[in-house]
Coordinates of C-alpha atoms in Angstrom, one line a residue:
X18 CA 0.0 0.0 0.0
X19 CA 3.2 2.5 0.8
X20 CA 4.3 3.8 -1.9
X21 CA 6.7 6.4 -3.2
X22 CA 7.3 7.4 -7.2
X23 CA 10.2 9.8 -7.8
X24 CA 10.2 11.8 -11.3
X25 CA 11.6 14.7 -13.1
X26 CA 15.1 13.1 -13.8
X27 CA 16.6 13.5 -17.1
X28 CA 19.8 14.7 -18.6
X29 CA 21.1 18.0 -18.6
X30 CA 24.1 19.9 -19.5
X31 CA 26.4 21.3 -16.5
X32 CA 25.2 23.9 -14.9
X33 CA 21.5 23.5 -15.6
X34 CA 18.6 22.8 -13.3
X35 CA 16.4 19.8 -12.7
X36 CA 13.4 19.6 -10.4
X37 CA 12.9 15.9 -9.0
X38 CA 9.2 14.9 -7.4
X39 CA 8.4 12.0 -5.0
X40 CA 5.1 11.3 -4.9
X41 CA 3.2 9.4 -2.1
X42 CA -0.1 6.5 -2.6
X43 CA -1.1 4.7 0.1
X44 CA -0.1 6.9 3.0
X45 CA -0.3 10.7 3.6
X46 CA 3.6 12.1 2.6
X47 CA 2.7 15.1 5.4
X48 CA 3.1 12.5 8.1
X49 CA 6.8 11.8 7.5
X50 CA 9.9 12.9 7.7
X51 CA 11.8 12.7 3.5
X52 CA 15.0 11.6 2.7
X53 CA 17.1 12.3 -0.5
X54 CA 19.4 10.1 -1.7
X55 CA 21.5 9.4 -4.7
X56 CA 23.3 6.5 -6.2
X57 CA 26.4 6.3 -8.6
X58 CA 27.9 3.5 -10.2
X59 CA 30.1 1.6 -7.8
X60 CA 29.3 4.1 -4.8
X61 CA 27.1 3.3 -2.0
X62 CA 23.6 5.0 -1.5
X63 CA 24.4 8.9 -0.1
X64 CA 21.8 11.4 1.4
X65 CA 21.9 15.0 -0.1
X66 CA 18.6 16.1 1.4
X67 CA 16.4 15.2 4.4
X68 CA 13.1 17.7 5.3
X69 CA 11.2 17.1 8.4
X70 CA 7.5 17.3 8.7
X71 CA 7.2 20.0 9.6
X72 CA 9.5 21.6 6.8
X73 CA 11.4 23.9 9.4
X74 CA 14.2 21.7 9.5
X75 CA 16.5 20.5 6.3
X76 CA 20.0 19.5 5.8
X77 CA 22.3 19.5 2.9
X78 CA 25.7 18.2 2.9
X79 CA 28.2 20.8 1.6
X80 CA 28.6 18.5 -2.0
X81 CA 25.5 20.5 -2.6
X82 CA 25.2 22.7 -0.1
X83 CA 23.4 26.1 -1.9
X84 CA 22.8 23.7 -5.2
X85 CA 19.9 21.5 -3.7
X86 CA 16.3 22.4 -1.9
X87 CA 13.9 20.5 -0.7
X88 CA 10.0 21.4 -0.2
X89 CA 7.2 19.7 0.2
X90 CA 3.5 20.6 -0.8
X91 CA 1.7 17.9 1.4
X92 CA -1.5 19.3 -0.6
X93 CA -0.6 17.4 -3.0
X94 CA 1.2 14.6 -1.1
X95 CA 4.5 15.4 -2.6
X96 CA 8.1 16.2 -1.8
X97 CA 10.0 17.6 -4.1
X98 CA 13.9 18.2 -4.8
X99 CA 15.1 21.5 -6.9
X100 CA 18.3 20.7 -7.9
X101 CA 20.2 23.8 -9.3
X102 CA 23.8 24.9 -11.2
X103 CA 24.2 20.4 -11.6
X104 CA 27.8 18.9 -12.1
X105 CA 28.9 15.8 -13.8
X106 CA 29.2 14.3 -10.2
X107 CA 25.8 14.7 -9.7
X108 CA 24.8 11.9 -12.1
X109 CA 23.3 9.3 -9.8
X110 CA 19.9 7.4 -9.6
X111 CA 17.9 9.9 -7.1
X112 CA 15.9 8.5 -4.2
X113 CA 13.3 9.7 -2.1
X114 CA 12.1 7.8 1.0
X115 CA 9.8 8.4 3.6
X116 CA 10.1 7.7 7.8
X117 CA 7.2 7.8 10.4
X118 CA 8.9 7.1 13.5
X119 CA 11.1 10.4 14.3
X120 CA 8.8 12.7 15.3
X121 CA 7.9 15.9 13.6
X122 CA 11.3 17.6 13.4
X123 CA 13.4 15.0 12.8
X124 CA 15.5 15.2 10.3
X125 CA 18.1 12.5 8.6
X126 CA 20.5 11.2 5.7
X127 CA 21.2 8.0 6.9
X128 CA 20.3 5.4 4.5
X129 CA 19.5 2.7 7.3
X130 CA 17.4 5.1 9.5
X131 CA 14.7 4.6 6.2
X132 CA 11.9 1.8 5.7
X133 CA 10.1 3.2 2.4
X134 CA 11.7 3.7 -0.6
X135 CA 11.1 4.8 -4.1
X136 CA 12.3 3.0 -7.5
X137 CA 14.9 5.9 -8.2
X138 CA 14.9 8.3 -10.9
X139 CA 18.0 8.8 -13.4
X140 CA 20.3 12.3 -13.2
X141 CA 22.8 12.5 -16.0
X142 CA 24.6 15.6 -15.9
X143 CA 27.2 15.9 -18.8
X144 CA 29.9 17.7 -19.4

């Protein structure tokens, strides 16, 4: 029944922009916590995003600190990822997942703190 669909990847030249969306069935996205991840070939799964709830509380790690926002519109049961002035090591597969159990500020980028993942969407950044 839980169930999370990121989209919006694509490829685009250095420099541009991409706006990745994670949408929720099965569950209302406004009662969790969101994680962004990303996966490259050969490298394990990293976070670059996480947004609480609430959406006071978001962290970036400084690979794309200032680059990378997250929001949320839990309206619309989505979370999304606007992902700006992109680098060829930003190609990954993108993630979204989704956690319950942190309470309404919490806030994390640790890939084993998640239950509920997405399928990934595809970021190819060239040169």
């Amino acid at each position: 029944q839980l169930q999370l669909v990121e989209s919006g990847g694509g490829l685009v030249q250095a420099g541009g922009s991409l706006r990745l969306s994670c949408a929720a069935s099965g569950f209302t996205l406004g009662h969790y916590s969101i994680g962004w991840f990303r996966q490259a070939p050969g490298k394990e799964r990293e976070g670059v995003s996480c947004i609480s709830v609430s959406g006071d509380i978001t962290y970036y790690p400084d690979s794309v600190k200032g680059r990378f926002t997250a929001s949320r519109d839990n309206a619309k049961n989505t979370v999304y990822l606007q992902m700006n002035s992109l680098k060829p090591e930003d190609t990954a597969v993108y993630y979204c997942a989704a956690d319950p159990g942190h309470g309404a500020r919490w806030c994390g980028t640790n890939r084993h703190e998640y239950n509920n993942w997405g399928q990934g969407t595809q970021v190819t950044v060239s040169s």
